Amino acid sequence: MACFLVSAAEAVIVTAVEKAVEKKEKAPTEMTIGFENGAPETAVKIPFSQKLKWLRNLLWGGTVLLAFEHIWHGEVVPWFPFLTAAADPADAVEMLHEMATVGVIMALLVTAVWLGMLGVAALIEKRAQREAQAGEATEAAL
Amino acid sequence: MTLLVTAFAAVISTVLWYKNAPKSDMMLGVLCLMYWGASLMWLVDAVFEYAELKAEYFTPAPAEMLNDLFLGLSVVALGLIVWLVILLIKDPRGVVKATLFKKK
């Protein structure tokens, strides 16, 4: 009915936070990592604002495509009150219930997947740093 | 069906992104995340629908399935259009800029 509005609200907040973080961010951190041949090389760590962009794109993408589905099903209309369910009090209650259940779980799942992506990215960064340290140690031993 | 079509679009765009990474001049990452976001949201929708309909969820009427397939394809097309607009506006390869301004 209007479950995408919860994700849309989160997307607006994430976009604002991302812009604020981007302004405050200093020069990206340099680190030594090991690429495919294990040789240590200097690379730039992805800034947090870039990682926030992943969440922003997940949320906006999902919101736009779901909004289209709601237009397709006639649940969103181009005239006031824009949501057909909002015109009838009984339907409005059902709509709010759907937003509180389906909508909130959608936003939570997308955020959880993004947190998982952050975890995997951190693991890959640590592994690359370890490989570089091992490469440096081997070079020093030779 | 809409979830299935969008999930396939997400997988295909992710494979294309991986093939072209770390180059990002086609902004395929944006397309991937857009489709994955929609797929995750429709997954939640599907779980709720399954909880309501149980096994009936997997045996939709042919007309309903066709409508969902049509919707899924339209969603994929809309995603591609949104991505194309972002690509042309951000213009990471400077193609639009080079077309609009010719060097003297």
PDB file of C-alpha atoms in Angstrom:
ATOM      1  CA  MET A   1       0.000   0.000   0.000  1.00  0.00           C
ATOM      2  CA  ALA A   2       2.698   2.465   1.002  1.00  0.00           C
ATOM      3  CA  CYS A   3       5.459   0.291   2.488  1.00  0.00           C
ATOM      4  CA  PHE A   4       8.075   2.012   0.302  1.00  0.00           C
ATOM      5  CA  LEU A   5       7.566   5.283   2.225  1.00  0.00           C
ATOM      6  CA  VAL A   6       9.530   3.902   5.212  1.00  0.00           C
ATOM      7  CA  SER A   7      12.545   3.163   2.979  1.00  0.00           C
ATOM      8  CA  ALA A   8      12.082   6.568   1.290  1.00  0.00           C
ATOM      9  CA  ALA A   9      12.271   8.286   4.689  1.00  0.00           C
ATOM     10  CA  GLU A  10      15.427   6.329   5.566  1.00  0.00           C
ATOM     11  CA  ALA A  11      16.894   7.180   2.142  1.00  0.00           C
ATOM     12  CA  VAL A  12      16.357  10.923   2.779  1.00  0.00           C
ATOM     13  CA  ILE A  13      18.086  10.674   6.190  1.00  0.00           C
ATOM     14  CA  VAL A  14      20.994   8.592   4.798  1.00  0.00           C
ATOM     15  CA  THR A  15      21.477  11.075   1.913  1.00  0.00           C
ATOM     16  CA  ALA A  16      21.657  13.994   4.376  1.00  0.00           C
ATOM     17  CA  VAL A  17      24.079  12.112   6.655  1.00  0.00           C
ATOM     18  CA  GLU A  18      26.231  11.110   3.664  1.00  0.00           C
ATOM     19  CA  LYS A  19      26.527  14.744   2.503  1.00  0.00           C
ATOM     20  CA  ALA A  20      27.457  15.868   6.049  1.00  0.00           C
ATOM     21  CA  VAL A  21      30.059  13.088   6.439  1.00  0.00           C
ATOM     22  CA  GLU A  22      31.519  13.865   2.987  1.00  0.00           C
ATOM     23  CA  LYS A  23      32.027  17.533   3.968  1.00  0.00           C
ATOM     24  CA  LYS A  24      33.740  16.642   7.261  1.00  0.00           C
ATOM     25  CA  GLU A  25      35.933  13.907   5.808  1.00  0.00           C
ATOM     26  CA  LYS A  26      39.650  14.557   5.511  1.00  0.00           C
ATOM     27  CA  ALA A  27      42.007  13.130   2.864  1.00  0.00           C
ATOM     28  CA  PRO A  28      41.520   9.354   2.438  1.00  0.00           C
ATOM     29  CA  THR A  29      43.734   7.115   4.577  1.00  0.00           C
ATOM     30  CA  GLU A  30      46.654   5.517   2.773  1.00  0.00           C
ATOM     31  CA  MET A  31      47.536   1.926   3.630  1.00  0.00           C
ATOM     32  CA  THR A  32      49.896  -0.769   2.403  1.00  0.00           C
ATOM     33  CA  ILE A  33      48.105  -3.786   1.019  1.00  0.00           C
ATOM     34  CA  GLY A  34      48.988  -6.861  -1.012  1.00  0.00           C
ATOM     35  CA  PHE A  35      47.399  -7.125  -4.468  1.00  0.00           C
ATOM     36  CA  GLU A  36      47.087 -10.366  -6.494  1.00  0.00           C
ATOM     37  CA  ASN A  37      50.823 -11.156  -6.576  1.00  0.00           C
ATOM     38  CA  GLY A  38      51.125 -10.450  -2.827  1.00  0.00           C
ATOM     39  CA  ALA A  39      53.610  -7.602  -3.378  1.00  0.00           C
ATOM     40  CA  PRO A  40      52.953  -4.723  -0.973  1.00  0.00           C
ATOM     41  CA  GLU A  41      51.565  -1.593  -2.641  1.00  0.00           C
ATOM     42  CA  THR A  42      50.204   1.696  -1.316  1.00  0.00           C
ATOM     43  CA  ALA A  43      46.464   2.064  -1.754  1.00  0.00           C
ATOM     44  CA  VAL A  44      43.749   4.448  -0.589  1.00  0.00           C
ATOM     45  CA  LYS A  45      41.097   3.153   1.810  1.00  0.00           C
ATOM     46  CA  ILE A  46      37.473   3.757   0.723  1.00  0.00           C
ATOM     47  CA  PRO A  47      36.096   6.670   2.805  1.00  0.00           C
ATOM     48  CA  PHE A  48      33.003   6.111   4.979  1.00  0.00           C
ATOM     49  CA  SER A  49      30.964   8.510   2.828  1.00  0.00           C
ATOM     50  CA  GLN A  50      31.522   6.145  -0.122  1.00  0.00           C
ATOM     51  CA  LYS A  51      30.187   3.267   1.984  1.00  0.00           C
ATOM     52  CA  LEU A  52      27.170   5.380   2.913  1.00  0.00           C
ATOM     53  CA  LYS A  53      26.569   5.826  -0.833  1.00  0.00           C
ATOM     54  CA  TRP A  54      26.092   2.039  -1.092  1.00  0.00           C
ATOM     55  CA  LEU A  55      23.230   2.246   1.432  1.00  0.00           C
ATOM     56  CA  ARG A  56      21.831   5.370  -0.259  1.00  0.00           C
ATOM     57  CA  ASN A  57      21.749   3.615  -3.651  1.00  0.00           C
ATOM     58  CA  LEU A  58      20.193   0.459  -2.174  1.00  0.00           C
ATOM     59  CA  LEU A  59      17.452   2.505  -0.497  1.00  0.00           C
ATOM     60  CA  TRP A  60      16.711   4.963  -3.334  1.00  0.00           C
ATOM     61  CA  GLY A  61      16.815   2.194  -5.963  1.00  0.00           C
ATOM     62  CA  GLY A  62      14.415   0.015  -4.007  1.00  0.00           C
ATOM     63  CA  THR A  63      12.144   2.966  -3.194  1.00  0.00           C
ATOM     64  CA  VAL A  64      11.867   4.182  -6.815  1.00  0.00           C
ATOM     65  CA  LEU A  65      11.193   0.703  -8.222  1.00  0.00           C
ATOM     66  CA  LEU A  66       8.695  -0.151  -5.469  1.00  0.00           C
ATOM     67  CA  ALA A  67       6.939   3.195  -5.946  1.00  0.00           C
ATOM     68  CA  PHE A  68       6.565   2.267  -9.627  1.00  0.00           C
ATOM     69  CA  GLU A  69       4.981  -1.047  -8.598  1.00  0.00           C
ATOM     70  CA  HIS A  70       2.504   0.855  -6.408  1.00  0.00           C
ATOM     71  CA  ILE A  71       1.625   3.149  -9.331  1.00  0.00           C
ATOM     72  CA  TRP A  72       1.174   0.016 -11.483  1.00  0.00           C
ATOM     73  CA  HIS A  73      -1.314  -1.402  -8.973  1.00  0.00           C
ATOM     74  CA  GLY A  74      -3.162   1.923  -8.660  1.00  0.00           C
ATOM     75  CA  GLU A  75      -2.130   2.421  -5.014  1.00  0.00           C
ATOM     76  CA  VAL A  76      -0.335   5.688  -5.776  1.00  0.00           C
ATOM     77  CA  VAL A  77      -2.178   8.294  -7.858  1.00  0.00           C
ATOM     78  CA  PRO A  78      -1.135  11.743  -9.162  1.00  0.00           C
ATOM     79  CA  TRP A  79      -3.918  13.563  -7.277  1.00  0.00           C
ATOM     80  CA  PHE A  80      -4.499  14.340  -3.583  1.00  0.00           C
ATOM     81  CA  PRO A  81      -4.110  12.434  -1.209  1.00  0.00           C
ATOM     82  CA  PHE A  82      -1.785  10.573  -3.643  1.00  0.00           C
ATOM     83  CA  LEU A  83      -2.256   7.262  -1.800  1.00  0.00           C
ATOM     84  CA  THR A  84      -5.636   5.671  -2.580  1.00  0.00           C
ATOM     85  CA  ALA A  85      -5.674   4.015   0.853  1.00  0.00           C
ATOM     86  CA  ALA A  86      -5.418   7.409   2.561  1.00  0.00           C
ATOM     87  CA  ALA A  87      -8.843   8.439   1.219  1.00  0.00           C
ATOM     88  CA  ASP A  88     -10.684   5.890   3.377  1.00  0.00           C
ATOM     89  CA  PRO A  89     -10.086   5.742   7.190  1.00  0.00           C
ATOM     90  CA  ALA A  90     -10.335   1.920   7.315  1.00  0.00           C
ATOM     91  CA  ASP A  91      -7.855   1.546   4.458  1.00  0.00           C
ATOM     92  CA  ALA A  92      -5.606   4.168   6.055  1.00  0.00           C
ATOM     93  CA  VAL A  93      -5.363   2.083   9.249  1.00  0.00           C
ATOM     94  CA  GLU A  94      -4.454  -0.969   7.160  1.00  0.00           C
ATOM     95  CA  MET A  95      -1.886   1.102   5.253  1.00  0.00           C
ATOM     96  CA  LEU A  96      -0.256   2.347   8.469  1.00  0.00           C
ATOM     97  CA  HIS A  97      -0.149  -1.230   9.791  1.00  0.00           C
ATOM     98  CA  GLU A  98       1.560  -2.361   6.574  1.00  0.00           C
ATOM     99  CA  MET A  99       4.076   0.471   6.831  1.00  0.00           C
ATOM    100  CA  ALA A 100       4.822  -0.468  10.455  1.00  0.00           C
ATOM    101  CA  THR A 101       5.354  -4.144   9.604  1.00  0.00           C
ATOM    102  CA  VAL A 102       6.383  -4.749   5.956  1.00  0.00           C
ATOM    103  CA  GLY A 103       7.886  -1.258   5.464  1.00  0.00           C
ATOM    104  CA  VAL A 104       9.987  -1.311   8.636  1.00  0.00           C
ATOM    105  CA  ILE A 105      11.242  -4.857   7.957  1.00  0.00           C
ATOM    106  CA  MET A 106      12.189  -3.842   4.370  1.00  0.00           C
ATOM    107  CA  ALA A 107      14.249  -0.901   5.674  1.00  0.00           C
ATOM    108  CA  LEU A 108      15.824  -3.070   8.397  1.00  0.00           C
ATOM    109  CA  LEU A 109      16.741  -5.847   5.931  1.00  0.00           C
ATOM    110  CA  VAL A 110      18.380  -3.411   3.495  1.00  0.00           C
ATOM    111  CA  THR A 111      20.314  -1.822   6.386  1.00  0.00           C
ATOM    112  CA  ALA A 112      21.339  -5.259   7.700  1.00  0.00           C
ATOM    113  CA  VAL A 113      22.619  -6.268   4.247  1.00  0.00           C
ATOM    114  CA  TRP A 114      24.593  -2.990   4.077  1.00  0.00           C
ATOM    115  CA  LEU A 115      26.088  -3.708   7.524  1.00  0.00           C
ATOM    116  CA  GLY A 116      27.047  -7.148   6.213  1.00  0.00           C
ATOM    117  CA  MET A 117      28.732  -5.459   3.225  1.00  0.00           C
ATOM    118  CA  LEU A 118      30.693  -3.230   5.647  1.00  0.00           C
ATOM    119  CA  GLY A 119      31.775  -6.302   7.628  1.00  0.00           C
ATOM    120  CA  VAL A 120      32.941  -8.134   4.492  1.00  0.00           C
ATOM    121  CA  ALA A 121      34.759  -4.983   3.262  1.00  0.00           C
ATOM    122  CA  ALA A 122      36.552  -4.674   6.642  1.00  0.00           C
ATOM    123  CA  LEU A 123      37.585  -8.352   6.493  1.00  0.00           C
ATOM    124  CA  ILE A 124      38.949  -7.938   2.934  1.00  0.00           C
ATOM    125  CA  GLU A 125      40.900  -4.819   4.013  1.00  0.00           C
ATOM    126  CA  LYS A 126      42.401  -6.662   7.000  1.00  0.00           C
ATOM    127  CA  ARG A 127      43.314  -9.691   4.866  1.00  0.00           C
ATOM    128  CA  ALA A 128      45.023  -7.495   2.248  1.00  0.00           C
ATOM    129  CA  GLN A 129      46.982  -5.692   4.991  1.00  0.00           C
ATOM    130  CA  ARG A 130      48.058  -9.035   6.493  1.00  0.00           C
ATOM    131  CA  GLU A 131      49.196 -10.265   3.055  1.00  0.00           C
ATOM    132  CA  ALA A 132      51.210  -7.058   2.576  1.00  0.00           C
ATOM    133  CA  GLN A 133      52.837  -7.490   5.995  1.00  0.00           C
ATOM    134  CA  ALA A 134      53.708 -11.072   5.117  1.00  0.00           C
ATOM    135  CA  GLY A 135      55.131  -9.912   1.749  1.00  0.00           C
ATOM    136  CA  GLU A 136      57.230  -7.242   3.481  1.00  0.00           C
ATOM    137  CA  ALA A 137      58.537  -9.794   5.986  1.00  0.00           C
ATOM    138  CA  THR A 138      59.508 -12.180   3.138  1.00  0.00           C
ATOM    139  CA  GLU A 139      61.307  -9.356   1.278  1.00  0.00           C
ATOM    140  CA  ALA A 140      63.187  -8.377   4.449  1.00  0.00           C
ATOM    141  CA  ALA A 141      64.231 -12.012   5.060  1.00  0.00           C
ATOM    142  CA  LEU A 142      65.642 -12.274   1.510  1.00  0.00           C
TER     143      LEU A 142
ATOM    144  CA  MET B   1       7.595 -13.194 -10.679  1.00  0.00           C
ATOM    145  CA  THR B   2       8.523  -9.511 -10.179  1.00  0.00           C
ATOM    146  CA  LEU B   3      11.007 -10.562  -7.471  1.00  0.00           C
ATOM    147  CA  LEU B   4      12.465 -13.241  -9.754  1.00  0.00           C
ATOM    148  CA  VAL B   5      12.919 -10.878 -12.725  1.00  0.00           C
ATOM    149  CA  THR B   6      14.495  -8.173 -10.521  1.00  0.00           C
ATOM    150  CA  ALA B   7      16.771 -10.713  -8.799  1.00  0.00           C
ATOM    151  CA  PHE B   8      18.004 -11.915 -12.227  1.00  0.00           C
ATOM    152  CA  ALA B   9      18.630  -8.281 -13.250  1.00  0.00           C
ATOM    153  CA  ALA B  10      20.575  -7.760  -9.991  1.00  0.00           C
ATOM    154  CA  VAL B  11      22.707 -10.874 -10.570  1.00  0.00           C
ATOM    155  CA  ILE B  12      23.442 -10.009 -14.235  1.00  0.00           C
ATOM    156  CA  SER B  13      24.355  -6.386 -13.407  1.00  0.00           C
ATOM    157  CA  THR B  14      26.601  -7.592 -10.549  1.00  0.00           C
ATOM    158  CA  VAL B  15      28.436  -9.992 -12.902  1.00  0.00           C
ATOM    159  CA  LEU B  16      28.919  -7.122 -15.394  1.00  0.00           C
ATOM    160  CA  TRP B  17      30.149  -4.842 -12.574  1.00  0.00           C
ATOM    161  CA  TYR B  18      32.628  -7.507 -11.411  1.00  0.00           C
ATOM    162  CA  LYS B  19      33.866  -8.020 -14.980  1.00  0.00           C
ATOM    163  CA  ASN B  20      34.577  -4.283 -15.382  1.00  0.00           C
ATOM    164  CA  ALA B  21      35.844  -3.526 -11.833  1.00  0.00           C
ATOM    165  CA  PRO B  22      37.811  -1.633 -10.607  1.00  0.00           C
ATOM    166  CA  LYS B  23      36.906   0.672 -13.533  1.00  0.00           C
ATOM    167  CA  SER B  24      33.673   2.450 -12.692  1.00  0.00           C
ATOM    168  CA  ASP B  25      33.258   4.729 -15.701  1.00  0.00           C
ATOM    169  CA  MET B  26      29.938   3.055 -16.585  1.00  0.00           C
ATOM    170  CA  MET B  27      28.630   3.398 -13.005  1.00  0.00           C
ATOM    171  CA  LEU B  28      27.425  -0.216 -13.006  1.00  0.00           C
ATOM    172  CA  GLY B  29      27.681  -0.239  -9.206  1.00  0.00           C
ATOM    173  CA  VAL B  30      24.707   2.134  -9.051  1.00  0.00           C
ATOM    174  CA  LEU B  31      22.634  -0.193 -11.256  1.00  0.00           C
ATOM    175  CA  CYS B  32      23.575  -3.246  -9.131  1.00  0.00           C
ATOM    176  CA  LEU B  33      22.662  -1.571  -5.845  1.00  0.00           C
ATOM    177  CA  MET B  34      19.402  -0.273  -7.286  1.00  0.00           C
ATOM    178  CA  TYR B  35      18.278  -3.761  -8.357  1.00  0.00           C
ATOM    179  CA  TRP B  36      19.544  -5.380  -5.137  1.00  0.00           C
ATOM    180  CA  GLY B  37      17.664  -2.816  -3.043  1.00  0.00           C
ATOM    181  CA  ALA B  38      14.441  -3.543  -4.922  1.00  0.00           C
ATOM    182  CA  SER B  39      15.028  -7.323  -4.767  1.00  0.00           C
ATOM    183  CA  LEU B  40      15.495  -7.215  -0.981  1.00  0.00           C
ATOM    184  CA  MET B  41      12.333  -5.164  -0.546  1.00  0.00           C
ATOM    185  CA  TRP B  42      10.300  -7.511  -2.754  1.00  0.00           C
ATOM    186  CA  LEU B  43      11.741 -10.462  -0.841  1.00  0.00           C
ATOM    187  CA  VAL B  44      10.151  -9.099   2.349  1.00  0.00           C
ATOM    188  CA  ASP B  45       6.901  -8.565   0.432  1.00  0.00           C
ATOM    189  CA  ALA B  46       7.078 -12.170  -0.838  1.00  0.00           C
ATOM    190  CA  VAL B  47       7.689 -13.571   2.667  1.00  0.00           C
ATOM    191  CA  PHE B  48       4.616 -11.727   4.004  1.00  0.00           C
ATOM    192  CA  GLU B  49       2.548 -12.899   1.047  1.00  0.00           C
ATOM    193  CA  TYR B  50       3.751 -16.487   1.560  1.00  0.00           C
ATOM    194  CA  ALA B  51       2.810 -16.294   5.263  1.00  0.00           C
ATOM    195  CA  GLU B  52      -0.704 -15.321   4.193  1.00  0.00           C
ATOM    196  CA  LEU B  53      -1.236 -17.629   1.201  1.00  0.00           C
ATOM    197  CA  LYS B  54       1.051 -20.578   2.153  1.00  0.00           C
ATOM    198  CA  ALA B  55       1.508 -23.073  -0.759  1.00  0.00           C
ATOM    199  CA  GLU B  56      -0.979 -21.151  -2.891  1.00  0.00           C
ATOM    200  CA  TYR B  57       1.729 -18.498  -3.262  1.00  0.00           C
ATOM    201  CA  PHE B  58       3.648 -20.808  -5.634  1.00  0.00           C
ATOM    202  CA  THR B  59       0.669 -21.543  -7.876  1.00  0.00           C
ATOM    203  CA  PRO B  60      -0.508 -18.180  -9.178  1.00  0.00           C
ATOM    204  CA  ALA B  61      -3.148 -17.876 -11.887  1.00  0.00           C
ATOM    205  CA  PRO B  62      -1.633 -17.573 -15.405  1.00  0.00           C
ATOM    206  CA  ALA B  63      -3.104 -14.078 -15.931  1.00  0.00           C
ATOM    207  CA  GLU B  64      -1.676 -12.915 -12.595  1.00  0.00           C
ATOM    208  CA  MET B  65       1.721 -14.411 -13.466  1.00  0.00           C
ATOM    209  CA  LEU B  66       1.743 -12.704 -16.861  1.00  0.00           C
ATOM    210  CA  ASN B  67       0.891  -9.366 -15.252  1.00  0.00           C
ATOM    211  CA  ASP B  68       3.698  -9.853 -12.699  1.00  0.00           C
ATOM    212  CA  LEU B  69       6.150 -10.755 -15.493  1.00  0.00           C
ATOM    213  CA  PHE B  70       5.140  -7.646 -17.415  1.00  0.00           C
ATOM    214  CA  LEU B  71       5.595  -5.590 -14.223  1.00  0.00           C
ATOM    215  CA  GLY B  72       9.003  -7.179 -13.574  1.00  0.00           C
ATOM    216  CA  LEU B  73      10.214  -6.354 -17.091  1.00  0.00           C
ATOM    217  CA  SER B  74       8.881  -2.801 -16.770  1.00  0.00           C
ATOM    218  CA  VAL B  75      10.728  -2.437 -13.451  1.00  0.00           C
ATOM    219  CA  VAL B  76      13.965  -3.608 -15.099  1.00  0.00           C
ATOM    220  CA  ALA B  77      13.425  -1.118 -17.939  1.00  0.00           C
ATOM    221  CA  LEU B  78      12.743   1.703 -15.459  1.00  0.00           C
ATOM    222  CA  GLY B  79      15.903   0.784 -13.519  1.00  0.00           C
ATOM    223  CA  LEU B  80      17.921   0.949 -16.756  1.00  0.00           C
ATOM    224  CA  ILE B  81      16.419   4.340 -17.649  1.00  0.00           C
ATOM    225  CA  VAL B  82      17.180   5.752 -14.165  1.00  0.00           C
ATOM    226  CA  TRP B  83      20.763   4.420 -14.418  1.00  0.00           C
ATOM    227  CA  LEU B  84      21.162   5.901 -17.917  1.00  0.00           C
ATOM    228  CA  VAL B  85      19.955   9.332 -16.756  1.00  0.00           C
ATOM    229  CA  ILE B  86      22.410   9.237 -13.790  1.00  0.00           C
ATOM    230  CA  LEU B  87      25.208   8.139 -16.156  1.00  0.00           C
ATOM    231  CA  LEU B  88      24.522  10.953 -18.636  1.00  0.00           C
ATOM    232  CA  ILE B  89      24.240  13.593 -15.891  1.00  0.00           C
ATOM    233  CA  LYS B  90      27.383  12.508 -13.983  1.00  0.00           C
ATOM    234  CA  ASP B  91      29.173  11.774 -17.291  1.00  0.00           C
ATOM    235  CA  PRO B  92      32.238  10.041 -15.771  1.00  0.00           C
ATOM    236  CA  ARG B  93      33.890   9.539 -19.191  1.00  0.00           C
ATOM    237  CA  GLY B  94      33.262  13.144 -20.237  1.00  0.00           C
ATOM    238  CA  VAL B  95      31.463  12.003 -23.415  1.00  0.00           C
ATOM    239  CA  VAL B  96      28.497  14.383 -23.064  1.00  0.00           C
ATOM    240  CA  LYS B  97      30.844  17.267 -22.217  1.00  0.00           C
ATOM    241  CA  ALA B  98      33.044  16.491 -25.239  1.00  0.00           C
ATOM    242  CA  THR B  99      29.934  16.414 -27.454  1.00  0.00           C
ATOM    243  CA  LEU B 100      28.647  19.738 -26.160  1.00  0.00           C
ATOM    244  CA  PHE B 101      31.977  21.580 -26.198  1.00  0.00           C
ATOM    245  CA  LYS B 102      34.366  21.148 -29.073  1.00  0.00           C
ATOM    246  CA  LYS B 103      38.001  22.172 -28.589  1.00  0.00           C
ATOM    247  CA  LYS B 104      39.187  25.090 -30.718  1.00  0.00           C
TER     248      LYS B 104
END
